[in-house]
mmCIF file of C-alpha atoms in Angstrom:
data_model
loop_
_atom_site.group_PDB
_atom_site.id
_atom_site.type_symbol
_atom_site.label_atom_id
_atom_site.label_comp_id
_atom_site.label_asym_id
_atom_site.label_seq_id
_atom_site.Cartn_x
_atom_site.Cartn_y
_atom_site.Cartn_z
ATOM 1 C CA MET A 1 -1.707 -17.621 -24.393
ATOM 2 C CA THR A 2 1.200 -18.567 -22.106
ATOM 3 C CA PHE A 3 3.673 -16.190 -20.507
ATOM 4 C CA ASP A 4 6.408 -17.373 -22.865
ATOM 5 C CA GLN A 5 4.229 -16.952 -25.946
ATOM 6 C CA LEU A 6 3.046 -13.503 -24.956
ATOM 7 C CA MET A 7 6.543 -12.312 -24.087
ATOM 8 C CA ALA A 8 7.809 -13.539 -27.467
ATOM 9 C CA GLU A 9 4.943 -11.770 -29.230
ATOM 10 C CA GLY A 10 5.782 -8.519 -27.465
ATOM 11 C CA ALA A 11 9.496 -8.831 -28.156
ATOM 12 C CA ALA A 12 8.828 -9.368 -31.881
ATOM 13 C CA ALA A 13 6.592 -6.286 -32.062
ATOM 14 C CA LEU A 14 9.138 -4.131 -30.247
ATOM 15 C CA GLU A 15 12.023 -5.398 -32.334
ATOM 16 C CA GLU A 16 10.093 -4.566 -35.510
ATOM 17 C CA ALA A 17 9.582 -1.044 -34.126
ATOM 18 C CA GLY A 18 13.336 -0.624 -33.685
ATOM 19 C CA ILE A 19 13.505 -0.994 -29.899
ATOM 20 C CA VAL A 20 17.052 -2.098 -29.064
ATOM 21 C CA ASN A 21 16.319 -4.101 -25.892
ATOM 22 C CA ALA A 22 13.095 -5.580 -27.237
ATOM 23 C CA ARG A 23 13.025 -8.833 -25.257
ATOM 24 C CA LEU A 24 14.037 -7.183 -22.000
ATOM 25 C CA GLU A 25 11.418 -4.475 -22.346
ATOM 26 C CA SER A 26 8.778 -7.061 -23.265
ATOM 27 C CA ARG A 27 9.600 -8.855 -20.010
ATOM 28 C CA TRP A 28 9.334 -5.615 -18.019
ATOM 29 C CA LEU A 29 5.956 -4.805 -19.538
ATOM 30 C CA LEU A 30 4.602 -8.292 -18.886
ATOM 31 C CA ALA A 31 5.802 -8.177 -15.292
ATOM 32 C CA HIS A 32 4.189 -4.753 -14.926
ATOM 33 C CA VAL A 33 0.712 -5.782 -16.094
ATOM 34 C CA THR A 34 0.674 -9.122 -14.255
ATOM 35 C CA GLY A 35 2.135 -7.883 -10.976
ATOM 36 C CA HIS A 36 4.899 -10.495 -11.010
ATOM 37 C CA GLN A 37 8.594 -9.899 -10.516
ATOM 38 C CA SER A 38 10.505 -10.071 -13.787
ATOM 39 C CA SER A 39 12.412 -13.102 -12.490
ATOM 40 C CA GLU A 40 9.145 -14.966 -11.793
ATOM 41 C CA LEU A 41 8.180 -14.986 -15.455
ATOM 42 C CA ILE A 42 10.739 -17.701 -16.215
ATOM 43 C CA SER A 43 9.144 -20.211 -13.849
ATOM 44 C CA ARG A 44 5.662 -19.258 -15.026
ATOM 45 C CA GLY A 45 6.575 -19.551 -18.715
ATOM 46 C CA GLN A 46 4.073 -22.313 -19.557
ATOM 47 C CA ASP A 47 1.247 -20.900 -17.423
ATOM 48 C CA ASN A 48 -1.642 -19.137 -19.106
ATOM 49 C CA VAL A 49 -1.818 -15.362 -18.735
ATOM 50 C CA PRO A 50 -5.196 -13.993 -17.494
ATOM 51 C CA GLU A 51 -7.166 -12.557 -20.416
ATOM 52 C CA GLU A 52 -7.355 -9.042 -18.974
ATOM 53 C CA ALA A 53 -3.565 -9.012 -18.578
ATOM 54 C CA VAL A 54 -3.139 -10.069 -22.228
ATOM 55 C CA GLY A 55 -5.093 -7.022 -23.367
ATOM 56 C CA ALA A 56 -3.254 -4.700 -21.000
ATOM 57 C CA PHE A 57 0.102 -6.055 -22.183
ATOM 58 C CA ARG A 58 -0.712 -5.616 -25.863
ATOM 59 C CA ASN A 59 -1.846 -2.059 -25.183
ATOM 60 C CA ARG A 60 1.458 -1.221 -23.523
ATOM 61 C CA VAL A 61 3.497 -2.925 -26.230
ATOM 62 C CA SER A 62 1.638 -0.823 -28.794
ATOM 63 C CA ARG A 63 2.459 2.339 -26.849
ATOM 64 C CA ARG A 64 6.126 1.387 -26.624
ATOM 65 C CA ALA A 65 6.255 0.479 -30.308
ATOM 66 C CA GLY A 66 4.992 4.027 -30.928
ATOM 67 C CA ARG A 67 8.162 5.166 -29.091
ATOM 68 C CA GLU A 68 6.529 6.286 -25.861
ATOM 69 C CA PRO A 69 9.285 5.997 -23.222
ATOM 70 C CA ILE A 70 9.244 2.756 -21.266
ATOM 71 C CA GLN A 71 9.580 4.812 -18.076
ATOM 72 C CA HIS A 72 6.304 6.624 -18.804
ATOM 73 C CA ILE A 73 4.520 3.351 -19.456
ATOM 74 C CA LEU A 74 5.824 1.727 -16.278
ATOM 75 C CA GLY A 75 5.253 4.952 -14.347
ATOM 76 C CA THR A 76 8.521 4.795 -12.399
ATOM 77 C CA THR A 77 12.253 4.564 -12.928
ATOM 78 C CA GLU A 78 15.275 4.034 -10.697
ATOM 79 C CA PHE A 79 17.860 6.748 -10.211
ATOM 80 C CA TYR A 80 20.747 6.647 -7.743
ATOM 81 C CA GLY A 81 19.115 3.733 -5.917
ATOM 82 C CA LEU A 82 15.777 5.524 -5.498
ATOM 83 C CA GLU A 83 12.479 4.979 -7.308
ATOM 84 C CA PHE A 84 10.966 8.052 -8.960
ATOM 85 C CA LEU A 85 7.573 8.650 -10.500
ATOM 86 C CA THR A 86 8.030 9.452 -14.183
ATOM 87 C CA ASP A 87 5.630 10.962 -16.676
ATOM 88 C CA ALA A 88 5.412 13.697 -19.294
ATOM 89 C CA ARG A 89 5.566 16.492 -16.702
ATOM 90 C CA ALA A 90 9.375 16.437 -16.504
ATOM 91 C CA LEU A 91 12.530 14.932 -17.951
ATOM 92 C CA ILE A 92 13.066 11.257 -17.181
ATOM 93 C CA PRO A 93 15.919 10.710 -14.689
ATOM 94 C CA ARG A 94 18.734 9.047 -16.622
ATOM 95 C CA PRO A 95 21.798 7.093 -15.468
ATOM 96 C CA ASP A 96 24.230 9.595 -17.019
ATOM 97 C CA SER A 97 23.060 12.181 -14.485
ATOM 98 C CA GLU A 98 24.192 10.061 -11.539
ATOM 99 C CA ILE A 99 27.744 11.394 -11.962
ATOM 100 C CA VAL A 100 26.335 14.893 -11.372
ATOM 101 C CA VAL A 101 25.020 13.719 -8.011
ATOM 102 C CA GLU A 102 28.404 12.141 -7.253
ATOM 103 C CA ALA A 103 30.137 15.427 -8.030
ATOM 104 C CA ALA A 104 27.820 17.301 -5.673
ATOM 105 C CA LEU A 105 28.106 14.770 -2.851
ATOM 106 C CA GLY A 106 31.881 15.072 -3.062
ATOM 107 C CA GLN A 107 31.583 18.673 -1.876
ATOM 108 C CA LEU A 108 29.302 17.880 1.084
ATOM 109 C CA ALA A 109 30.534 16.121 4.216
ATOM 110 C CA PRO A 110 28.188 13.372 5.472
ATOM 111 C CA ASN A 111 27.650 15.211 8.782
ATOM 112 C CA GLU A 112 27.191 18.643 7.184
ATOM 113 C CA SER A 113 23.890 20.476 7.635
ATOM 114 C CA ALA A 114 24.163 22.175 4.253
ATOM 115 C CA ARG A 115 21.476 23.940 2.249
ATOM 116 C CA ILE A 116 21.072 22.783 -1.372
ATOM 117 C CA ALA A 117 19.238 24.298 -4.327
ATOM 118 C CA ASP A 118 18.318 22.467 -7.523
ATOM 119 C CA LEU A 119 17.675 24.929 -10.353
ATOM 120 C CA GLY A 120 15.222 23.505 -12.885
ATOM 121 C CA ALA A 121 14.392 20.659 -10.527
ATOM 122 C CA GLY A 122 12.133 18.724 -12.906
ATOM 123 C CA SER A 123 11.274 15.392 -11.289
ATOM 124 C CA GLY A 124 13.320 16.343 -8.216
ATOM 125 C CA CYS A 125 15.762 13.489 -8.797
ATOM 126 C CA LEU A 126 19.002 15.432 -8.266
ATOM 127 C CA LEU A 127 17.839 17.129 -5.072
ATOM 128 C CA ALA A 128 16.288 13.921 -3.700
ATOM 129 C CA ALA A 129 19.404 11.851 -4.399
ATOM 130 C CA ILE A 130 21.591 14.360 -2.567
ATOM 131 C CA LEU A 131 19.285 14.655 0.447
ATOM 132 C CA ALA A 132 18.859 10.882 0.687
ATOM 133 C CA ASN A 133 22.631 10.574 1.046
ATOM 134 C CA ARG A 134 23.190 13.612 3.294
ATOM 135 C CA PRO A 135 20.670 13.212 6.141
ATOM 136 C CA LEU A 136 21.497 16.549 7.773
ATOM 137 C CA ALA A 137 21.123 18.557 4.562
ATOM 138 C CA SER A 138 17.997 20.384 3.408
ATOM 139 C CA GLY A 139 17.088 21.956 0.112
ATOM 140 C CA THR A 140 14.847 23.718 -2.364
ATOM 141 C CA GLY A 141 13.905 22.733 -5.876
ATOM 142 C CA VAL A 142 13.366 25.756 -8.124
ATOM 143 C CA GLU A 143 11.084 24.946 -11.042
ATOM 144 C CA ALA A 144 9.317 27.269 -13.481
ATOM 145 C CA SER A 145 6.889 24.620 -14.761
ATOM 146 C CA ALA A 146 3.865 24.077 -12.523
ATOM 147 C CA GLU A 147 3.522 20.535 -13.880
ATOM 148 C CA ALA A 148 7.136 19.601 -13.159
ATOM 149 C CA ALA A 149 6.960 21.260 -9.735
ATOM 150 C CA SER A 150 3.983 19.064 -8.845
ATOM 151 C CA LEU A 151 5.911 15.943 -9.875
ATOM 152 C CA ALA A 152 8.935 16.995 -7.814
ATOM 153 C CA ARG A 153 6.710 17.467 -4.755
ATOM 154 C CA GLU A 154 5.167 14.019 -5.260
ATOM 155 C CA ASN A 155 8.582 12.383 -5.501
ATOM 156 C CA LEU A 156 9.973 14.174 -2.447
ATOM 157 C CA LEU A 157 6.887 13.157 -0.476
ATOM 158 C CA ARG A 158 6.939 9.478 -1.449
ATOM 159 C CA LEU A 159 10.678 9.307 -0.680
ATOM 160 C CA GLY A 160 10.124 10.723 2.796
ATOM 161 C CA LEU A 161 12.101 13.905 2.107
ATOM 162 C CA SER A 162 9.387 16.564 2.284
ATOM 163 C CA ALA A 163 10.387 17.594 5.810
ATOM 164 C CA ARG A 164 13.795 18.652 4.477
ATOM 165 C CA ALA A 165 12.842 19.902 1.029
ATOM 166 C CA ASP A 166 10.452 22.335 -0.590
ATOM 167 C CA VAL A 167 9.733 23.311 -4.175
ATOM 168 C CA HIS A 168 9.689 26.950 -5.251
ATOM 169 C CA GLU A 169 7.460 27.370 -8.292
ATOM 170 C CA GLY A 170 8.975 30.082 -10.457
ATOM 171 C CA ARG A 171 11.979 31.090 -12.537
ATOM 172 C CA TRP A 172 15.433 30.817 -10.979
ATOM 173 C CA SER A 173 16.130 34.405 -12.101
ATOM 174 C CA GLU A 174 13.371 35.574 -9.736
ATOM 175 C CA TRP A 175 14.208 33.252 -6.847
ATOM 176 C CA GLN A 176 15.532 35.077 -3.798
ATOM 177 C CA GLY A 177 17.483 32.234 -2.172
ATOM 178 C CA TRP A 178 20.763 32.357 -4.092
ATOM 179 C CA SER A 179 22.786 33.694 -1.150
ATOM 180 C CA ASP A 180 21.311 31.238 1.376
ATOM 181 C CA VAL A 181 22.599 27.947 -0.046
ATOM 182 C CA ASP A 182 25.910 26.129 0.181
ATOM 183 C CA LEU A 183 25.564 24.271 -3.113
ATOM 184 C CA ILE A 184 23.579 24.870 -6.277
ATOM 185 C CA ILE A 185 23.058 21.988 -8.688
ATOM 186 C CA SER A 186 21.416 22.229 -12.096
ATOM 187 C CA ASN A 187 20.691 20.147 -15.155
ATOM 188 C CA PRO A 188 19.485 23.041 -17.307
ATOM 189 C CA PRO A 189 18.175 22.908 -20.879
ATOM 190 C CA TYR A 190 21.289 22.454 -23.038
ATOM 191 C CA ILE A 191 20.250 21.098 -26.441
ATOM 192 C CA PRO A 192 20.832 23.669 -29.221
ATOM 193 C CA SER A 193 17.469 24.633 -30.692
ATOM 194 C CA GLY A 194 18.464 23.421 -34.143
ATOM 195 C CA ASP A 195 19.241 19.932 -32.836
ATOM 196 C CA LEU A 196 15.852 19.254 -31.233
ATOM 197 C CA ALA A 197 14.281 17.799 -34.386
ATOM 198 C CA GLY A 198 17.013 15.166 -34.616
ATOM 199 C CA LEU A 199 16.587 13.792 -31.097
ATOM 200 C CA MET A 200 15.291 10.279 -30.454
ATOM 201 C CA PRO A 201 11.469 10.266 -30.605
ATOM 202 C CA GLU A 202 11.283 9.170 -26.964
ATOM 203 C CA VAL A 203 12.938 12.481 -26.054
ATOM 204 C CA ARG A 204 11.740 14.792 -28.826
ATOM 205 C CA ASP A 205 8.070 13.835 -28.597
ATOM 206 C CA HIS A 206 7.673 13.126 -24.883
ATOM 207 C CA ASP A 207 10.073 15.237 -22.788
ATOM 208 C CA PRO A 208 8.958 18.843 -22.150
ATOM 209 C CA ALA A 209 10.473 21.055 -24.836
ATOM 210 C CA ALA A 210 11.268 23.794 -22.309
ATOM 211 C CA ALA A 211 13.484 21.359 -20.407
ATOM 212 C CA LEU A 212 15.472 20.559 -23.567
ATOM 213 C CA ASP A 213 15.829 23.775 -25.568
ATOM 214 C CA GLY A 214 19.031 25.545 -24.601
ATOM 215 C CA GLY A 215 18.765 28.270 -27.215
ATOM 216 C CA PRO A 216 20.757 28.718 -30.433
ATOM 217 C CA ASP A 217 24.027 27.367 -28.990
ATOM 218 C CA GLY A 218 22.658 25.413 -26.034
ATOM 219 C CA LEU A 219 24.303 27.756 -23.525
ATOM 220 C CA VAL A 220 21.579 30.284 -22.693
ATOM 221 C CA ALA A 221 20.755 28.793 -19.275
ATOM 222 C CA TYR A 222 24.423 28.419 -18.320
ATOM 223 C CA ARG A 223 25.095 32.080 -19.081
ATOM 224 C CA GLU A 224 22.178 33.175 -16.915
ATOM 225 C CA ILE A 225 23.005 30.923 -13.966
ATOM 226 C CA VAL A 226 26.701 31.819 -14.021
ATOM 227 C CA ARG A 227 25.927 35.541 -14.277
ATOM 228 C CA ILE A 228 23.484 35.501 -11.359
ATOM 229 C CA GLY A 229 25.600 33.082 -9.334
ATOM 230 C CA ALA A 230 28.722 35.217 -9.661
ATOM 231 C CA ALA A 231 26.851 38.141 -8.132
ATOM 232 C CA ALA A 232 24.448 36.474 -5.703
ATOM 233 C CA MET A 233 25.837 33.145 -4.472
ATOM 234 C CA LYS A 234 27.282 32.806 -0.992
ATOM 235 C CA PRO A 235 31.093 33.144 -1.055
ATOM 236 C CA GLY A 236 32.566 29.647 -0.925
ATOM 237 C CA ALA A 237 29.396 28.007 -2.232
ATOM 238 C CA TRP A 238 29.614 25.354 -4.954
ATOM 239 C CA LEU A 239 27.962 25.356 -8.360
ATOM 240 C CA VAL A 240 27.425 21.951 -10.012
ATOM 241 C CA PHE A 241 26.253 21.634 -13.616
ATOM 242 C CA GLU A 242 25.237 18.782 -15.849
ATOM 243 C CA ILE A 243 26.484 19.542 -19.366
ATOM 244 C CA GLY A 244 26.207 18.164 -22.865
ATOM 245 C CA HIS A 245 29.060 15.939 -24.042
ATOM 246 C CA ASP A 246 30.595 18.711 -26.167
ATOM 247 C CA GLN A 247 30.015 21.716 -23.896
ATOM 248 C CA ALA A 248 32.816 21.450 -21.319
ATOM 249 C CA GLU A 249 35.129 24.000 -22.916
ATOM 250 C CA ALA A 250 32.385 26.592 -23.352
ATOM 251 C CA VAL A 251 30.934 26.219 -19.847
ATOM 252 C CA ILE A 252 34.375 26.281 -18.208
ATOM 253 C CA ALA A 253 35.129 29.478 -20.122
ATOM 254 C CA LEU A 254 31.937 31.052 -18.740
ATOM 255 C CA LEU A 255 32.902 30.079 -15.187
ATOM 256 C CA ASP A 256 36.472 31.322 -15.563
ATOM 257 C CA ALA A 257 35.336 34.651 -16.982
ATOM 258 C CA ALA A 258 32.920 35.109 -14.071
ATOM 259 C CA GLY A 259 35.683 34.492 -11.519
ATOM 260 C CA PHE A 260 34.699 31.056 -10.277
ATOM 261 C CA GLN A 261 37.504 28.920 -8.859
ATOM 262 C CA SER A 262 38.347 25.226 -8.306
ATOM 263 C CA VAL A 263 36.727 24.216 -11.586
ATOM 264 C CA SER A 264 36.677 20.437 -12.184
ATOM 265 C CA LEU A 265 35.254 18.239 -14.930
ATOM 266 C CA PHE A 266 33.690 14.796 -14.453
ATOM 267 C CA ARG A 267 32.916 12.129 -17.054
ATOM 268 C CA ASP A 268 30.045 9.648 -17.035
ATOM 269 C CA LEU A 269 30.331 5.868 -17.378
ATOM 270 C CA GLY A 270 30.382 6.224 -21.160
ATOM 271 C CA GLY A 271 33.465 8.429 -20.963
ATOM 272 C CA ASN A 272 31.578 11.584 -21.974
ATOM 273 C CA ASP A 273 32.031 14.948 -20.268
ATOM 274 C CA ARG A 274 28.979 15.211 -18.015
ATOM 275 C CA ALA A 275 29.451 17.369 -14.894
ATOM 276 C CA ILE A 276 31.354 20.506 -13.937
ATOM 277 C CA ILE A 277 31.847 21.874 -10.441
ATOM 278 C CA ALA A 278 33.093 25.327 -9.497
ATOM 279 C CA LYS A 279 33.298 27.452 -6.348
ATOM 280 C CA ARG A 280 32.378 31.065 -5.892
ATOM 281 C CA PRO A 281 35.524 32.539 -4.353
ATOM 282 C CA VAL A 282 35.665 33.654 -0.746
ATOM 283 C CA VAL A 283 36.403 37.350 -0.926
#
């Protein structure tokens, strides 16, 4: 079985399973099991694939055809120029969230020794991306899930950020550091409970439900964070949210009612509302 033949076999199986980028993902999986760069597979097209790699490839194609996320199968994904470990312990970092990092970085000067908190840190991708681009900043990831907290610690360690970051394992409502930070960022659960069943199987069946379920209207976490933040955040500190594409009006209303100022909305590359920033007023 040559590289070209095996890649074509994988692409056909993935296409039949409804995978949109079937040929591209087949190439990624073949590169993964053989240890070659994806670009190398073109020049090796007529070479025979080692038998053990053929079996490993078919196993991974079968997993992907069953709609296991490609990021879980590969074990890593890129986010904001950094490579993160990815598995079922936390949400997969996704490109849409990069605008949330951009919004946060816009409030932090490059030479500022700010303190950051990431509420519901998950994989740690938001906190890590900020710290990697603000070398004088430090931060805390707040994560209620022990499994997700362990993944965040692993990612911060492998990215060389552990000296400037820690992970608090517990609910953000019980965390005592609200008044100590200059910026709070959060991608909280925001999918309305009734919409969970209709999500793509890669999300519905493989992302942690607690990281998705935002309650009946998807706004439960926003209400809690805004309520606590309005009372406990440092005056002048920034709050940065990721939001669902149809939640801007509701979240802005929560911030306005709580007295936050300088509210701004950011859209992702697809043109969807994706991030909101707001400042706790200096009294």
